[in-house]
PDB file of C-alpha atoms in Angstrom:
ATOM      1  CA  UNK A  55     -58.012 -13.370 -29.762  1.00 51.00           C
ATOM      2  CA  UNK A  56     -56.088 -11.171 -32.092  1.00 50.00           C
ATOM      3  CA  UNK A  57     -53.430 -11.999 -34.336  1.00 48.00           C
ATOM      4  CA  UNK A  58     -50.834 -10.306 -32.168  1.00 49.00           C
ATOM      5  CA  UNK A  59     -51.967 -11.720 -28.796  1.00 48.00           C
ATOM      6  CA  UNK A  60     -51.719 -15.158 -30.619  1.00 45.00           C
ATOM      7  CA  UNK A  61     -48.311 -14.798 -32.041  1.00 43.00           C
ATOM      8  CA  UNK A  62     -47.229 -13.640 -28.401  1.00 43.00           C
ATOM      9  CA  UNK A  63     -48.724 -16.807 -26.997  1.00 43.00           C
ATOM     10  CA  UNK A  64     -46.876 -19.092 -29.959  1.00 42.00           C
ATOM     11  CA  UNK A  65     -43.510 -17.186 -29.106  1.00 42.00           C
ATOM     12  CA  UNK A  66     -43.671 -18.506 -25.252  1.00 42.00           C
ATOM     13  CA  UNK A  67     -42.847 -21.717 -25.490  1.00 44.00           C
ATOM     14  CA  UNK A  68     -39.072 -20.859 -27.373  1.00 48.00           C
ATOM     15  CA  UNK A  69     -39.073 -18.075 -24.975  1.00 46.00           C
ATOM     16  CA  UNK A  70     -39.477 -20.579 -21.746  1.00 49.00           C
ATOM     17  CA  UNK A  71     -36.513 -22.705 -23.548  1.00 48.00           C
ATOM     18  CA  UNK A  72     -34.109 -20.503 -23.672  1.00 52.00           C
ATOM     19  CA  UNK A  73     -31.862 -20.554 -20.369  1.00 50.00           C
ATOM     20  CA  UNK A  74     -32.461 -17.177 -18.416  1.00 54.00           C
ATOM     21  CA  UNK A  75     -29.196 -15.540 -17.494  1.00 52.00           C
ATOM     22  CA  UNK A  76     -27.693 -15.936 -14.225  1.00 52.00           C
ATOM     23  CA  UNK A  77     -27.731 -12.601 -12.170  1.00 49.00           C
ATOM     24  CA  UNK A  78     -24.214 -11.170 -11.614  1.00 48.00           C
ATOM     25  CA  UNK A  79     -23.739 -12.094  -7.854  1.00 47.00           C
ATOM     26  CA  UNK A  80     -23.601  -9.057  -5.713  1.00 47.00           C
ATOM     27  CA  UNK A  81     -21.888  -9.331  -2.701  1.00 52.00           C
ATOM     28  CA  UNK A  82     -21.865  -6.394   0.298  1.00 57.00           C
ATOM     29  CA  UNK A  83     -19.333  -4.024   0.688  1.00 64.00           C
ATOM     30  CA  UNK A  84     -16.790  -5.127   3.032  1.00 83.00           C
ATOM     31  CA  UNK A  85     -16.548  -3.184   6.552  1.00 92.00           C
ATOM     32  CA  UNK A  86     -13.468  -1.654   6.669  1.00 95.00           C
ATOM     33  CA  UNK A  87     -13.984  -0.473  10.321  1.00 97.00           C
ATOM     34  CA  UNK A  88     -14.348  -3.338  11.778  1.00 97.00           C
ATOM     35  CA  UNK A  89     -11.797  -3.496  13.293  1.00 98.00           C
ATOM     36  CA  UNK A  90     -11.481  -0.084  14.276  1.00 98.00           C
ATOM     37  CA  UNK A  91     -14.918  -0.285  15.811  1.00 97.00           C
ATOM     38  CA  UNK A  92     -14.037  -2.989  18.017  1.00 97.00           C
ATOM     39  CA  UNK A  93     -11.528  -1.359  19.451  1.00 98.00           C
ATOM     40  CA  UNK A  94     -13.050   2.045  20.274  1.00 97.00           C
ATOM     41  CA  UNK A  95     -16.057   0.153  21.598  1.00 97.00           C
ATOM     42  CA  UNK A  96     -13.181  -0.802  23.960  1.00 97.00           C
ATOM     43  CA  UNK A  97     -12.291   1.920  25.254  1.00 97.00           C
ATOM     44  CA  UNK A  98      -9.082   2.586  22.576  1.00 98.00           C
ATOM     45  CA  UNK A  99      -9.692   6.079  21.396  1.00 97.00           C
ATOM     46  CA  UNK A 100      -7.015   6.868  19.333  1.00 98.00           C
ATOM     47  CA  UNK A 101      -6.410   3.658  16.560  1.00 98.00           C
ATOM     48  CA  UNK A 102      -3.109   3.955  14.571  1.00 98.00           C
ATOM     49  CA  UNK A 103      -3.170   1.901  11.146  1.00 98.00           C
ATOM     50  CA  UNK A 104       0.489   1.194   9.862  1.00 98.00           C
ATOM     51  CA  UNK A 105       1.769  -0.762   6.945  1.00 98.00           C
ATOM     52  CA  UNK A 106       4.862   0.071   4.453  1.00 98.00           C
ATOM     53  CA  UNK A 107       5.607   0.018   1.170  1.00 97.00           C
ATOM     54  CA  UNK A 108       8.881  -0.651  -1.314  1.00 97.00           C
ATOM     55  CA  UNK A 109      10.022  -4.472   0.463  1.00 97.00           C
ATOM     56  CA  UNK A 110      10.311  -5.750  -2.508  1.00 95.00           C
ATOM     57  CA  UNK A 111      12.822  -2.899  -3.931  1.00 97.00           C
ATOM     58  CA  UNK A 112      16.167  -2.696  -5.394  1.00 98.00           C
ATOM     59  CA  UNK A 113      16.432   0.727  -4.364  1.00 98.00           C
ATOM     60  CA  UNK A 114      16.174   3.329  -1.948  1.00 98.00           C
ATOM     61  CA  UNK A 115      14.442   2.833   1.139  1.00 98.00           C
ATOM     62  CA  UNK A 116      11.677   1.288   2.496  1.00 98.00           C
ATOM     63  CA  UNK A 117       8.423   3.801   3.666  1.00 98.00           C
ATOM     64  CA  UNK A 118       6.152   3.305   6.392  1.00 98.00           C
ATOM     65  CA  UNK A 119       3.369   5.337   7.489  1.00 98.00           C
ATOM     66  CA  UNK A 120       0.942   5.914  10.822  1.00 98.00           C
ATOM     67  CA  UNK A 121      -2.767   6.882  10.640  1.00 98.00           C
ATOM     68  CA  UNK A 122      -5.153   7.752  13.219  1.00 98.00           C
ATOM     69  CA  UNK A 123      -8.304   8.784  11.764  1.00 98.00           C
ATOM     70  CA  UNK A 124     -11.380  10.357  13.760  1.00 97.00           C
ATOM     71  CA  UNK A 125     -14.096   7.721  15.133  1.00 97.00           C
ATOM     72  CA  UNK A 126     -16.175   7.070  12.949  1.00 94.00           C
ATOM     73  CA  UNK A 127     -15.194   8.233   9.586  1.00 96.00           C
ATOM     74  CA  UNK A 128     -15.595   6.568   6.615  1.00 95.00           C
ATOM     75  CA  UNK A 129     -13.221   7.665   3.537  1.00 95.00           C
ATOM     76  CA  UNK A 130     -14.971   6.310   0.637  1.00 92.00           C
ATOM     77  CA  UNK A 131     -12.830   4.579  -1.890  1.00 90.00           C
ATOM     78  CA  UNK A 132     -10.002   4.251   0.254  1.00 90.00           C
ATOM     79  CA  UNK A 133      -8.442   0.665  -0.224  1.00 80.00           C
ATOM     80  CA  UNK A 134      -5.700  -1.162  -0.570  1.00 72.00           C
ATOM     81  CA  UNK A 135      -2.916   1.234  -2.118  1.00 78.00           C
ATOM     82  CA  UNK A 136      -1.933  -1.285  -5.066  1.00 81.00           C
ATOM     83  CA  UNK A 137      -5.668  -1.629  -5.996  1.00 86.00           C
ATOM     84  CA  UNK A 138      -5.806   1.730  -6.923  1.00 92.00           C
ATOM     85  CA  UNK A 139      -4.904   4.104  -9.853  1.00 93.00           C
ATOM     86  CA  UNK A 140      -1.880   6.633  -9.265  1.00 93.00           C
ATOM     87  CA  UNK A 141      -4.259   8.966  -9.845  1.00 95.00           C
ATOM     88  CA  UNK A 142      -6.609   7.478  -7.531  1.00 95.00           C
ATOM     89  CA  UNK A 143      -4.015   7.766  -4.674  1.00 96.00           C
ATOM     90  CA  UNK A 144      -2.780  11.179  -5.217  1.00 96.00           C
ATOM     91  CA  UNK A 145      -6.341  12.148  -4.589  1.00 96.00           C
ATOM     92  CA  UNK A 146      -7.170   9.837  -1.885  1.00 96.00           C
ATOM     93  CA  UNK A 147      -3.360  11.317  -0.408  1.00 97.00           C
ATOM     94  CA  UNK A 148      -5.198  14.850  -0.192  1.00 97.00           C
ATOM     95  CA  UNK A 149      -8.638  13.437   1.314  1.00 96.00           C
ATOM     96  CA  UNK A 150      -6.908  11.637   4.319  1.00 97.00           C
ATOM     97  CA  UNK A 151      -3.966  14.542   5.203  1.00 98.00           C
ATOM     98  CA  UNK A 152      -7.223  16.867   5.559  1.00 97.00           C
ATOM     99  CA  UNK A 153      -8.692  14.635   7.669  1.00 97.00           C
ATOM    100  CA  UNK A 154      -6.212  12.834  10.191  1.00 97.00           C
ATOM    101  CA  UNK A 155      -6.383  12.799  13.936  1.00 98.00           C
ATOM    102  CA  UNK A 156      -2.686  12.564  13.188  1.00 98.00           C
ATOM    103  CA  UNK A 157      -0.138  10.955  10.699  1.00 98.00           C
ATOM    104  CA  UNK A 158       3.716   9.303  10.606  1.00 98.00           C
ATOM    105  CA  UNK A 159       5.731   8.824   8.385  1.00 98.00           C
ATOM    106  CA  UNK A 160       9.138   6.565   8.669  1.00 98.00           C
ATOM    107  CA  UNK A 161      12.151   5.500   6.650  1.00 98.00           C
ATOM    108  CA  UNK A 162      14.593   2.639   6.618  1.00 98.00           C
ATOM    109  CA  UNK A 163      17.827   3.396   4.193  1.00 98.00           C
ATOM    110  CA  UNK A 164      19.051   0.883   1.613  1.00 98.00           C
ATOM    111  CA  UNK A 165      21.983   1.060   4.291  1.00 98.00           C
ATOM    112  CA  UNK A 166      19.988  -0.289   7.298  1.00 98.00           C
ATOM    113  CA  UNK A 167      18.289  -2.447   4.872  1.00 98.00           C
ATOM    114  CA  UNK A 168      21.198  -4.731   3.834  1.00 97.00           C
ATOM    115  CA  UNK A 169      22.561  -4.502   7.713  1.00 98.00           C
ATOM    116  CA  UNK A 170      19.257  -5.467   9.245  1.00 98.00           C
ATOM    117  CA  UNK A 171      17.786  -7.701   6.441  1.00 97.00           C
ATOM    118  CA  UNK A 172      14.426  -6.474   4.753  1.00 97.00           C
ATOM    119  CA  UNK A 173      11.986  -7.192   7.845  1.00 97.00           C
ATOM    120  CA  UNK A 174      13.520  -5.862  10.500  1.00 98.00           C
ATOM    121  CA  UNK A 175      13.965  -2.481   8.483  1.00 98.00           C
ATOM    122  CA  UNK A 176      10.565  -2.750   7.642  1.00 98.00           C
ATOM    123  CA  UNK A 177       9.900  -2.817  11.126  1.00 98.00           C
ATOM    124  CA  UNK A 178      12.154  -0.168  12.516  1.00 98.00           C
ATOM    125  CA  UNK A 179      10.274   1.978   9.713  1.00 98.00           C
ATOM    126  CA  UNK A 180       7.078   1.479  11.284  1.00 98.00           C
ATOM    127  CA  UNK A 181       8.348   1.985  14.756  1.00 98.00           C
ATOM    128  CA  UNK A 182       9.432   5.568  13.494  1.00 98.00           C
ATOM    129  CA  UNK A 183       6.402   6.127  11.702  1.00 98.00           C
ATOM    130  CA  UNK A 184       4.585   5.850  14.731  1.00 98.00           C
ATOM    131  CA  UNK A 185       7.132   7.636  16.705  1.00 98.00           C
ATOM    132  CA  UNK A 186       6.876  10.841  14.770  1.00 98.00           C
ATOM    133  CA  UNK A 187       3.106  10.699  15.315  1.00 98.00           C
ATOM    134  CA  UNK A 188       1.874  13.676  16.892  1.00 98.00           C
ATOM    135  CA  UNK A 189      -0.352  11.680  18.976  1.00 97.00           C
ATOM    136  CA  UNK A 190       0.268   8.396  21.098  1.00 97.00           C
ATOM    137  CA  UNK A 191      -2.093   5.654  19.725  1.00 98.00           C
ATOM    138  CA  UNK A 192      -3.915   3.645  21.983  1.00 98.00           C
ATOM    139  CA  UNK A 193      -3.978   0.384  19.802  1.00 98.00           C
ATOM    140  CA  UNK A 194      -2.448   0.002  16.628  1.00 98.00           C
ATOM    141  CA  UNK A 195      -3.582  -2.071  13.578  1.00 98.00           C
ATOM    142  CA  UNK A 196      -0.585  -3.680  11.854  1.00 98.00           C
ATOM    143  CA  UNK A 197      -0.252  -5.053   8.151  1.00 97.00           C
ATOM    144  CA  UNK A 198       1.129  -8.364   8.923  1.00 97.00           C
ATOM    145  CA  UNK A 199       3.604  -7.028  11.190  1.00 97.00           C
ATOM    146  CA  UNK A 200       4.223  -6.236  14.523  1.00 97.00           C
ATOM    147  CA  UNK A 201       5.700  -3.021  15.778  1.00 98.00           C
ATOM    148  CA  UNK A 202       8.224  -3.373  18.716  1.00 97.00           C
ATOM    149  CA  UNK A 203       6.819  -0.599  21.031  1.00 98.00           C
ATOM    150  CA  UNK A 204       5.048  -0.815  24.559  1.00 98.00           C
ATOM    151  CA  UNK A 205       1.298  -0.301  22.817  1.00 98.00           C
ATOM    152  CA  UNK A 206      -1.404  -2.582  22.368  1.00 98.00           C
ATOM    153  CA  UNK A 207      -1.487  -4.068  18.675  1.00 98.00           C
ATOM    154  CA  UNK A 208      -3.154  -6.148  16.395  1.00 98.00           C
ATOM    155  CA  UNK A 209      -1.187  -8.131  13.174  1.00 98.00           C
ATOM    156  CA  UNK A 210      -3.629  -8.494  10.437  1.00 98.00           C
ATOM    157  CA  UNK A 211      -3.317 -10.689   7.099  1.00 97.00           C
ATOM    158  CA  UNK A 212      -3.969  -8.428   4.148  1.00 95.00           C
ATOM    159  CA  UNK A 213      -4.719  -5.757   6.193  1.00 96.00           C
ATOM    160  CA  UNK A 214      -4.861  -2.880   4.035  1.00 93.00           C
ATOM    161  CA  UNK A 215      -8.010  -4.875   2.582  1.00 94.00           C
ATOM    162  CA  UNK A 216      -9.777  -5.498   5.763  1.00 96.00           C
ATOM    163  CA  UNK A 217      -8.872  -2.083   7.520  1.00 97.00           C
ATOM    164  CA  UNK A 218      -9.861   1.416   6.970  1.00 97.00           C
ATOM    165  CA  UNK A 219      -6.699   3.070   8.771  1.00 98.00           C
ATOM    166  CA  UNK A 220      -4.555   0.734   7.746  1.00 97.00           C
ATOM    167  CA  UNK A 221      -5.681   1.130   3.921  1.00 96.00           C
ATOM    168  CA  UNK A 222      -5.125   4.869   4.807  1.00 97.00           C
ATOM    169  CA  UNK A 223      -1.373   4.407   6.077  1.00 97.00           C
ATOM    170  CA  UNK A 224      -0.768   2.418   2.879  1.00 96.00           C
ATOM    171  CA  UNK A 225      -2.044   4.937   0.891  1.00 97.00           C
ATOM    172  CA  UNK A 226       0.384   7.135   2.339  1.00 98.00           C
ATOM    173  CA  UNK A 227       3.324   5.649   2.555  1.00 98.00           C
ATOM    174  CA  UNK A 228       2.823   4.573  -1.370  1.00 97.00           C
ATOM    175  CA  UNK A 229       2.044   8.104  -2.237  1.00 97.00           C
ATOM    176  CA  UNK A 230       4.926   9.254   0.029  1.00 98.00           C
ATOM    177  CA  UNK A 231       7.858   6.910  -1.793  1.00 98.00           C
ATOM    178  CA  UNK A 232       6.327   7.061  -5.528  1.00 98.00           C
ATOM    179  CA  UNK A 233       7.145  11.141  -5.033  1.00 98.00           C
ATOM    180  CA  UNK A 234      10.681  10.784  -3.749  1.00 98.00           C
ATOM    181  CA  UNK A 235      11.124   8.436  -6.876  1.00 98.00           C
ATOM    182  CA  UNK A 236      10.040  10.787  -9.103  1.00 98.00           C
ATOM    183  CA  UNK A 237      11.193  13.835  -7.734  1.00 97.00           C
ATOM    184  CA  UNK A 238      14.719  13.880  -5.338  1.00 98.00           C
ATOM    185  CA  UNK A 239      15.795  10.355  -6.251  1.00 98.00           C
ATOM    186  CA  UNK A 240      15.207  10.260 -10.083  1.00 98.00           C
ATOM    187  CA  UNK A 241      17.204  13.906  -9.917  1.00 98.00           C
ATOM    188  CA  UNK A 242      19.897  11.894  -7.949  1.00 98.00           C
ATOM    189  CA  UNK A 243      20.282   9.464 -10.451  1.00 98.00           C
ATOM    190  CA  UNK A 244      17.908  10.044 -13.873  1.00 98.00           C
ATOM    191  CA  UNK A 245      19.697   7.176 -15.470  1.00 97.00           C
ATOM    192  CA  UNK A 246      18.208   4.591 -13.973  1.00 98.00           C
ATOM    193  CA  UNK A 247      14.596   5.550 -14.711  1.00 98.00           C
ATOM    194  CA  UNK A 248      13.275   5.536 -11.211  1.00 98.00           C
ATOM    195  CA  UNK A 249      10.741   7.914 -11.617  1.00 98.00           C
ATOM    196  CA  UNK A 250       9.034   5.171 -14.248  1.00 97.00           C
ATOM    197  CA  UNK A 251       9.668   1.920 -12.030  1.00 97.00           C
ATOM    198  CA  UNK A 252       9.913   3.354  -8.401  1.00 97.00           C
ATOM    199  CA  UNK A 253      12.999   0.673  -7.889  1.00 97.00           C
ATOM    200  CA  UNK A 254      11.453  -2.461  -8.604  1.00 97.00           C
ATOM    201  CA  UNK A 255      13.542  -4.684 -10.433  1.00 95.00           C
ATOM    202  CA  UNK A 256      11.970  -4.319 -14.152  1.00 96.00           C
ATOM    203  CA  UNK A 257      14.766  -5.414 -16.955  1.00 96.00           C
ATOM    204  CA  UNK A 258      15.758  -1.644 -17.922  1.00 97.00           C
ATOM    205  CA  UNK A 259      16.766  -1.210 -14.119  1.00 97.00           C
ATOM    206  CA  UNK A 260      18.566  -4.170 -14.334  1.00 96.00           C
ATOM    207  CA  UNK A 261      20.250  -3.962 -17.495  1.00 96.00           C
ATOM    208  CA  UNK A 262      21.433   0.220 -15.818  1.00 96.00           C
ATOM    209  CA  UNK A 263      22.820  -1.526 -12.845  1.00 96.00           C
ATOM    210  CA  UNK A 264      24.883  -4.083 -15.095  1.00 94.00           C
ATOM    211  CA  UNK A 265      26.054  -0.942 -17.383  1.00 95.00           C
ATOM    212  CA  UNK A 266      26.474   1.562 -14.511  1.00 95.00           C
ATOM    213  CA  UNK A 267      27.280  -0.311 -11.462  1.00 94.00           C
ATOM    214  CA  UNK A 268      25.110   0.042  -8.305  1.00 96.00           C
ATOM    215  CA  UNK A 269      24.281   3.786  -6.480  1.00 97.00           C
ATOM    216  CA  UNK A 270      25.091   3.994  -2.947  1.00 97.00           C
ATOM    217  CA  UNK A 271      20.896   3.973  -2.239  1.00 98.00           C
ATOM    218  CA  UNK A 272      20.784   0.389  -4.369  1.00 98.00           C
ATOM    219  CA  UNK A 273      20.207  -2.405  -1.838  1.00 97.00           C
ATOM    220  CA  UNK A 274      23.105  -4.827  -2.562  1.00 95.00           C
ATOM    221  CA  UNK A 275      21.850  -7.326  -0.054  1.00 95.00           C
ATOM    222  CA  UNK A 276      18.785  -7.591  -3.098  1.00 95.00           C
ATOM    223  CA  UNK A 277      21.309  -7.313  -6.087  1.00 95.00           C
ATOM    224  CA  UNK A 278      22.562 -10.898  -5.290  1.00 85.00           C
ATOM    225  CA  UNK A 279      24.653 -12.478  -8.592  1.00 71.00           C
ATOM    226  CA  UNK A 280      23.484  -9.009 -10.888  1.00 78.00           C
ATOM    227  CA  UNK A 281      26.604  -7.430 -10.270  1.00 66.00           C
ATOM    228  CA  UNK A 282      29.522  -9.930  -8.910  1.00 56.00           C
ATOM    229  CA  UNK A 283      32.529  -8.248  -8.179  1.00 43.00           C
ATOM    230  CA  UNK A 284      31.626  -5.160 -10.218  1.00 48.00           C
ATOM    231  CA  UNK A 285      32.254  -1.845  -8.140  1.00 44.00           C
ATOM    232  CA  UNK A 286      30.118   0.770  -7.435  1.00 44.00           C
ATOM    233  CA  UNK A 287      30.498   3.532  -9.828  1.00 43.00           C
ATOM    234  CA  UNK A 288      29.482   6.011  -7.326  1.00 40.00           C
TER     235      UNK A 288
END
């Protein structure tokens, strides 16, 4: 035995003592079209995902969007919108408008928002997102909503995690509202630093609606005690 075969041999022992390191656990990549492939393997060729973005907003309006993507595509990286970089999005925006079947996009005003309440303007978003669809979908996957129109549809929990076309439509509307809050609605009103917040209520929005009084886009339904009696500057 050499001298280095033996010192190997004496080193086992410590080596066998020391705990081994647990393996990262791996898990598979969720199927994002599995829903989508039940439903074609229905019969339902044309699948619409929808979902919306900017509820939870102080300002301006809420943004839905429609997707129908081709059977059997597979967009990789698309996700839920808020999982993602901006960056991220912008690009996945591009990917997805060159390859829709067709795509929707509708609005509810801070208006309709504070005479409807929140969900139901959600909703009548959706319904117009779908509506300005250049195709009719055949079944519709819905983020934890449900559209009121005449077409077969599905209401799914979290379901811009668990569906492809519904990821998609998420992506969109995000993408969609995050440019009209940096572009036409920040130029409306620049003090109120939309273009860095996209209307959520973050303390420097607040503290420019207590200075400046609410815009005629602010949801005053949302503003609750913020402003009292104060009048709208605008």
């Amino acid at each position: 035995m050499t001298a280095n075969q033996e010192t190997a041999e004496l080193a086992l022992p410590d080596q066998q003592s020391k705990p081994k390191k647990k393996k990262k656990e791996t898990s598979e990549p969720k199927d994002l079209l599995l829903y989508e492939r039940e439903y074609w393997g229905s019969g339902f060729e044309y699948i619409a995902g929808i979902d919306e973005v900017g509820r939870g907003c102080l300002f301006g309006d809420v943004v839905a969007a429609a997707v129908i993507l081709p059977q059997g595509l597979i967009l990789e990286g698309v996700n839920d919108s808020k999982k993602l970089s901006e960056k991220k999005r912008e690009a996945l925006y591009d990917i997805i408008m060159e390859n829709v079947t067709a795509v929707g996009v509708g609005y509810a005003d801070a208006e309709t928002v504070d005479r409807l309440n929140i969900k139901q303007a959600a909703r009548l978003a959706m319904k117009r997102a779908v509506e300005a669809l250049d195709v009719t979908p055949h079944y519709m996957l819905v983020d934890a909503e449900k559209v009121d129109m005449n077409i077969p549809q599905l209401s799914i929990i979290k379901g811009d995690a668990n569906s492809q076309s519904i990821a998609a439509a998420s992506i969109i509307a995000k993408v969609t509202r995050d440019r009209l809050c940096k572009e036409e609605w920040d130029t409306l009103y620049p003090e109120y630093g939309l273009s860095v917040h996209k209307g959520y209520a973050t303390q420097f929005h607040r503290e420019q609606i207590m200075a400046r009084g609410a815009t005629p886009m602010h949801r005053r339904s949302f503003l609750g005690n913020l402003l009292g009696e104060q009048q709208t500057l605008f």
